[in-house]
PDB file of C-alpha atoms in Angstrom:
ATOM      1  CA  UNK I   1       1.947   2.161   8.192  1.00  0.00           C
ATOM      2  CA  UNK I   2      -1.647   2.903   9.227  1.00  0.00           C
ATOM      3  CA  UNK I   3      -2.730   2.503   5.600  1.00  0.00           C
ATOM      4  CA  UNK I   4      -0.903  -0.823   5.441  1.00  0.00           C
ATOM      5  CA  UNK I   5      -2.652  -2.047   8.599  1.00  0.00           C
ATOM      6  CA  UNK I   6      -6.021  -0.701   7.394  1.00  0.00           C
ATOM      7  CA  UNK I   7      -5.586  -2.518   4.068  1.00  0.00           C
ATOM      8  CA  UNK I   8      -4.913  -5.786   5.903  1.00  0.00           C
ATOM      9  CA  UNK I   9      -7.867  -5.243   8.248  1.00  0.00           C
ATOM     10  CA  UNK I  10     -10.209  -4.512   5.321  1.00  0.00           C
ATOM     11  CA  UNK I  11      -9.034  -7.510   3.319  1.00  0.00           C
ATOM     12  CA  UNK I  12      -9.288  -9.836   6.314  1.00  0.00           C
ATOM     13  CA  UNK I  13     -12.789  -8.610   7.063  1.00  0.00           C
ATOM     14  CA  UNK I  14     -13.972  -9.129   3.480  1.00  0.00           C
ATOM     15  CA  UNK I  15     -12.325 -12.536   3.197  1.00  0.00           C
ATOM     16  CA  UNK I  16     -13.582 -13.670   6.600  1.00  0.00           C
ATOM     17  CA  UNK I  17     -17.125 -12.747   5.621  1.00  0.00           C
ATOM     18  CA  UNK I  18     -16.986 -15.429   2.912  1.00  0.00           C
ATOM     19  CA  UNK I  19     -15.048 -18.005   4.935  1.00  0.00           C
ATOM     20  CA  UNK I  20     -11.581 -17.309   3.555  1.00  0.00           C
ATOM     21  CA  UNK I  21      -8.313 -16.549   5.342  1.00  0.00           C
ATOM     22  CA  UNK I  22      -5.842 -13.720   4.744  1.00  0.00           C
ATOM     23  CA  UNK I  23      -2.195 -14.538   4.231  1.00  0.00           C
ATOM     24  CA  UNK I  24       0.482 -11.901   3.810  1.00  0.00           C
ATOM     25  CA  UNK I  25       4.214 -11.812   3.148  1.00  0.00           C
ATOM     26  CA  UNK I  26       6.223  -9.183   5.014  1.00  0.00           C
ATOM     27  CA  UNK I  27       9.860  -8.103   4.705  1.00  0.00           C
ATOM     28  CA  UNK I  28      12.056  -8.473   7.779  1.00  0.00           C
ATOM     29  CA  UNK I  29      12.617  -4.723   8.150  1.00  0.00           C
ATOM     30  CA  UNK I  30       8.946  -3.758   8.447  1.00  0.00           C
ATOM     31  CA  UNK I  31       8.909  -3.688  12.255  1.00  0.00           C
ATOM     32  CA  UNK I  32      12.555  -2.959  13.048  1.00  0.00           C
ATOM     33  CA  UNK I  33      14.258  -0.628  10.591  1.00  0.00           C
ATOM     34  CA  UNK I  34      18.015  -0.586  11.267  1.00  0.00           C
ATOM     35  CA  UNK I  35      17.407  -1.177  14.977  1.00  0.00           C
ATOM     36  CA  UNK I  36      14.618   1.375  15.277  1.00  0.00           C
ATOM     37  CA  UNK I  37      11.192  -0.087  16.131  1.00  0.00           C
ATOM     38  CA  UNK I  38       8.518   0.835  13.604  1.00  0.00           C
ATOM     39  CA  UNK I  39       5.333   1.828  15.413  1.00  0.00           C
ATOM     40  CA  UNK I  40       2.025   3.285  14.376  1.00  0.00           C
ATOM     41  CA  UNK I  41      -1.298   4.151  15.897  1.00  0.00           C
ATOM     42  CA  UNK I  42      -4.253   2.171  14.600  1.00  0.00           C
ATOM     43  CA  UNK I  43      -7.624   1.903  16.260  1.00  0.00           C
ATOM     44  CA  UNK I  44      -6.401   4.159  19.033  1.00  0.00           C
ATOM     45  CA  UNK I  45      -3.533   1.811  19.942  1.00  0.00           C
ATOM     46  CA  UNK I  46       0.117   2.766  19.424  1.00  0.00           C
ATOM     47  CA  UNK I  47       2.389  -0.261  19.107  1.00  0.00           C
ATOM     48  CA  UNK I  48       4.870  -2.051  16.872  1.00  0.00           C
ATOM     49  CA  UNK I  49       3.377  -2.322  13.395  1.00  0.00           C
ATOM     50  CA  UNK I  50       3.925  -6.097  13.472  1.00  0.00           C
ATOM     51  CA  UNK I  51       1.447  -6.444  16.318  1.00  0.00           C
ATOM     52  CA  UNK I  52      -1.169  -4.565  14.322  1.00  0.00           C
ATOM     53  CA  UNK I  53      -0.518  -6.624  11.200  1.00  0.00           C
ATOM     54  CA  UNK I  54      -0.505  -9.975  12.983  1.00  0.00           C
ATOM     55  CA  UNK I  55      -3.855  -9.110  14.553  1.00  0.00           C
ATOM     56  CA  UNK I  56      -5.216  -8.446  11.057  1.00  0.00           C
ATOM     57  CA  UNK I  57      -3.904 -11.520   9.222  1.00  0.00           C
ATOM     58  CA  UNK I  58      -4.399 -15.253   9.577  1.00  0.00           C
ATOM     59  CA  UNK I  59      -1.034 -16.318   8.166  1.00  0.00           C
ATOM     60  CA  UNK I  60       2.207 -14.372   7.768  1.00  0.00           C
ATOM     61  CA  UNK I  61       5.353 -15.298   5.875  1.00  0.00           C
ATOM     62  CA  UNK I  62       8.392 -13.316   7.016  1.00  0.00           C
ATOM     63  CA  UNK I  63      10.688 -12.843   4.031  1.00  0.00           C
ATOM     64  CA  UNK I  64      13.876 -13.178   6.058  1.00  0.00           C
ATOM     65  CA  UNK I  65      16.019 -13.989   3.073  1.00  0.00           C
ATOM     66  CA  UNK I  66      19.341 -15.114   4.496  1.00  0.00           C
ATOM     67  CA  UNK I  67      21.469 -18.203   3.976  1.00  0.00           C
ATOM     68  CA  UNK I  68      22.602 -18.442   7.599  1.00  0.00           C
ATOM     69  CA  UNK I  69      20.050 -20.402   9.657  1.00  0.00           C
ATOM     70  CA  UNK I  70      21.086 -18.587  12.849  1.00  0.00           C
ATOM     71  CA  UNK I  71      20.233 -15.282  11.167  1.00  0.00           C
ATOM     72  CA  UNK I  72      16.947 -16.779   9.996  1.00  0.00           C
ATOM     73  CA  UNK I  73      16.169 -17.779  13.589  1.00  0.00           C
ATOM     74  CA  UNK I  74      17.109 -14.364  14.965  1.00  0.00           C
ATOM     75  CA  UNK I  75      15.031 -12.549  12.369  1.00  0.00           C
ATOM     76  CA  UNK I  76      11.777 -13.993  13.702  1.00  0.00           C
ATOM     77  CA  UNK I  77      12.767 -14.131  17.372  1.00  0.00           C
ATOM     78  CA  UNK I  78      10.495 -11.216  18.276  1.00  0.00           C
ATOM     79  CA  UNK I  79       7.725 -11.852  15.786  1.00  0.00           C
ATOM     80  CA  UNK I  80       6.984 -15.499  16.467  1.00  0.00           C
ATOM     81  CA  UNK I  81       6.227 -15.286  20.213  1.00  0.00           C
ATOM     82  CA  UNK I  82       4.275 -12.042  19.691  1.00  0.00           C
ATOM     83  CA  UNK I  83       2.282 -13.138  16.648  1.00  0.00           C
ATOM     84  CA  UNK I  84      -1.482 -13.507  16.754  1.00  0.00           C
ATOM     85  CA  UNK I  85      -1.268 -15.052  13.267  1.00  0.00           C
ATOM     86  CA  UNK I  86       0.356 -18.237  12.065  1.00  0.00           C
ATOM     87  CA  UNK I  87       3.925 -17.485  10.999  1.00  0.00           C
ATOM     88  CA  UNK I  88       6.374 -19.017   8.543  1.00  0.00           C
ATOM     89  CA  UNK I  89       9.867 -18.039   7.462  1.00  0.00           C
ATOM     90  CA  UNK I  90      11.046 -17.715   3.872  1.00  0.00           C
ATOM     91  CA  UNK I  91      14.295 -18.278   2.023  1.00  0.00           C
ATOM     92  CA  UNK I  92      15.360 -16.954  -1.363  1.00  0.00           C
ATOM     93  CA  UNK I  93      16.543 -19.333  -4.103  1.00  0.00           C
ATOM     94  CA  UNK I  94      16.520 -17.082  -7.168  1.00  0.00           C
ATOM     95  CA  UNK I  95      19.787 -15.976  -8.780  1.00  0.00           C
ATOM     96  CA  UNK I  96      20.651 -12.299  -8.409  1.00  0.00           C
ATOM     97  CA  UNK I  97      19.837 -11.015  -4.905  1.00  0.00           C
ATOM     98  CA  UNK I  98      23.392 -11.667  -3.750  1.00  0.00           C
ATOM     99  CA  UNK I  99      25.585 -13.793  -1.557  1.00  0.00           C
ATOM    100  CA  UNK I 100      24.253 -14.381   1.917  1.00  0.00           C
ATOM    101  CA  UNK I 101      20.752 -13.533   0.682  1.00  0.00           C
ATOM    102  CA  UNK I 102      19.988 -16.199  -1.914  1.00  0.00           C
ATOM    103  CA  UNK I 103      20.979 -19.849  -1.883  1.00  0.00           C
ATOM    104  CA  UNK I 104      21.581 -19.580  -5.631  1.00  0.00           C
ATOM    105  CA  UNK I 105      24.209 -16.865  -5.074  1.00  0.00           C
ATOM    106  CA  UNK I 106      25.968 -18.175  -1.952  1.00  0.00           C
ATOM    107  CA  UNK I 107      28.993 -20.426  -2.477  1.00  0.00           C
ATOM    108  CA  UNK I 108      28.608 -23.703  -0.611  1.00  0.00           C
ATOM    109  CA  UNK I 109      24.843 -23.241  -0.291  1.00  0.00           C
ATOM    110  CA  UNK I 110      23.806 -23.667  -3.925  1.00  0.00           C
ATOM    111  CA  UNK I 111      21.974 -26.959  -3.425  1.00  0.00           C
ATOM    112  CA  UNK I 112      18.501 -28.019  -2.415  1.00  0.00           C
ATOM    113  CA  UNK I 113      20.088 -30.122   0.344  1.00  0.00           C
ATOM    114  CA  UNK I 114      21.789 -27.058   1.875  1.00  0.00           C
ATOM    115  CA  UNK I 115      18.571 -25.028   1.833  1.00  0.00           C
ATOM    116  CA  UNK I 116      16.539 -27.886   3.310  1.00  0.00           C
ATOM    117  CA  UNK I 117      19.144 -28.518   6.033  1.00  0.00           C
ATOM    118  CA  UNK I 118      19.052 -24.858   7.050  1.00  0.00           C
ATOM    119  CA  UNK I 119      15.252 -24.830   7.057  1.00  0.00           C
ATOM    120  CA  UNK I 120      15.284 -27.965   9.247  1.00  0.00           C
ATOM    121  CA  UNK I 121      17.488 -26.080  11.741  1.00  0.00           C
ATOM    122  CA  UNK I 122      14.983 -23.220  11.887  1.00  0.00           C
ATOM    123  CA  UNK I 123      12.033 -25.605  12.201  1.00  0.00           C
ATOM    124  CA  UNK I 124      13.758 -27.490  15.032  1.00  0.00           C
ATOM    125  CA  UNK I 125      14.350 -24.248  16.940  1.00  0.00           C
ATOM    126  CA  UNK I 126      10.750 -23.045  16.663  1.00  0.00           C
ATOM    127  CA  UNK I 127       8.794 -26.331  16.502  1.00  0.00           C
ATOM    128  CA  UNK I 128       7.386 -25.838  20.016  1.00  0.00           C
ATOM    129  CA  UNK I 129       5.509 -22.684  18.982  1.00  0.00           C
ATOM    130  CA  UNK I 130       2.002 -23.695  17.902  1.00  0.00           C
ATOM    131  CA  UNK I 131       1.776 -20.635  15.609  1.00  0.00           C
ATOM    132  CA  UNK I 132       4.975 -21.588  13.732  1.00  0.00           C
ATOM    133  CA  UNK I 133       3.904 -23.018  10.395  1.00  0.00           C
ATOM    134  CA  UNK I 134       7.322 -23.785   8.945  1.00  0.00           C
ATOM    135  CA  UNK I 135       8.884 -22.263   5.901  1.00  0.00           C
ATOM    136  CA  UNK I 136       8.367 -20.972   2.402  1.00  0.00           C
ATOM    137  CA  UNK I 137      10.755 -21.144  -0.521  1.00  0.00           C
ATOM    138  CA  UNK I 138      10.959 -18.248  -2.956  1.00  0.00           C
ATOM    139  CA  UNK I 139      10.695 -19.092  -5.812  1.00  0.00           C
ATOM    140  CA  UNK I 140       9.817 -22.134  -7.924  1.00  0.00           C
ATOM    141  CA  UNK I 141      12.130 -21.182 -10.799  1.00  0.00           C
ATOM    142  CA  UNK I 142      15.058 -20.630  -8.420  1.00  0.00           C
ATOM    143  CA  UNK I 143      14.322 -23.800  -6.480  1.00  0.00           C
ATOM    144  CA  UNK I 144      14.176 -25.919  -9.661  1.00  0.00           C
ATOM    145  CA  UNK I 145      17.553 -24.522 -10.746  1.00  0.00           C
ATOM    146  CA  UNK I 146      19.369 -25.302  -7.482  1.00  0.00           C
ATOM    147  CA  UNK I 147      21.575 -28.371  -7.672  1.00  0.00           C
ATOM    148  CA  UNK I 148      20.540 -30.933  -8.553  1.00  0.00           C
ATOM    149  CA  UNK I 149      18.517 -29.119 -11.187  1.00  0.00           C
ATOM    150  CA  UNK I 150      14.935 -30.380 -11.374  1.00  0.00           C
ATOM    151  CA  UNK I 151      13.621 -31.998 -14.493  1.00  0.00           C
ATOM    152  CA  UNK I 152      10.550 -33.558 -12.867  1.00  0.00           C
ATOM    153  CA  UNK I 153       8.410 -30.517 -12.048  1.00  0.00           C
ATOM    154  CA  UNK I 154       5.688 -32.646 -10.455  1.00  0.00           C
ATOM    155  CA  UNK I 155       7.807 -33.197  -7.315  1.00  0.00           C
ATOM    156  CA  UNK I 156       8.936 -30.002  -5.511  1.00  0.00           C
ATOM    157  CA  UNK I 157      11.701 -31.872  -3.681  1.00  0.00           C
ATOM    158  CA  UNK I 158      13.149 -33.473  -6.814  1.00  0.00           C
TER     159      UNK I 158
END
């Protein structure tokens, strides 16, 4: 975990020196593994690894791949108020990860409208946090294939 934090700190420092920002995508388990907090010591401070990472990134996307918006909300309930970085949530749309994980694999959720409705629920819950940046959709191929299948690739919502 220290190496992970050090990598982020080094990248942010180098990018900041030339006026660029560091964005990172993190899995949901990285700071709470099966109910056990994940902590490390970095710079003489021992704390949850998320706090170290958010202090060393400008933007974070939490890959909380789940098709239940209440689970999506819960999965960033700790991170969002604690984050020093801007934070967004992410949903999975690619076929294969499984039911409950990907919109492409979950019966009744296999449409763009279902994914967007769930993301609107999450955005409504966290809109009052100034560091909440919204959501990310993984991935373009999966998103295009969700019903209705996209033929116009110039419009991400088509």
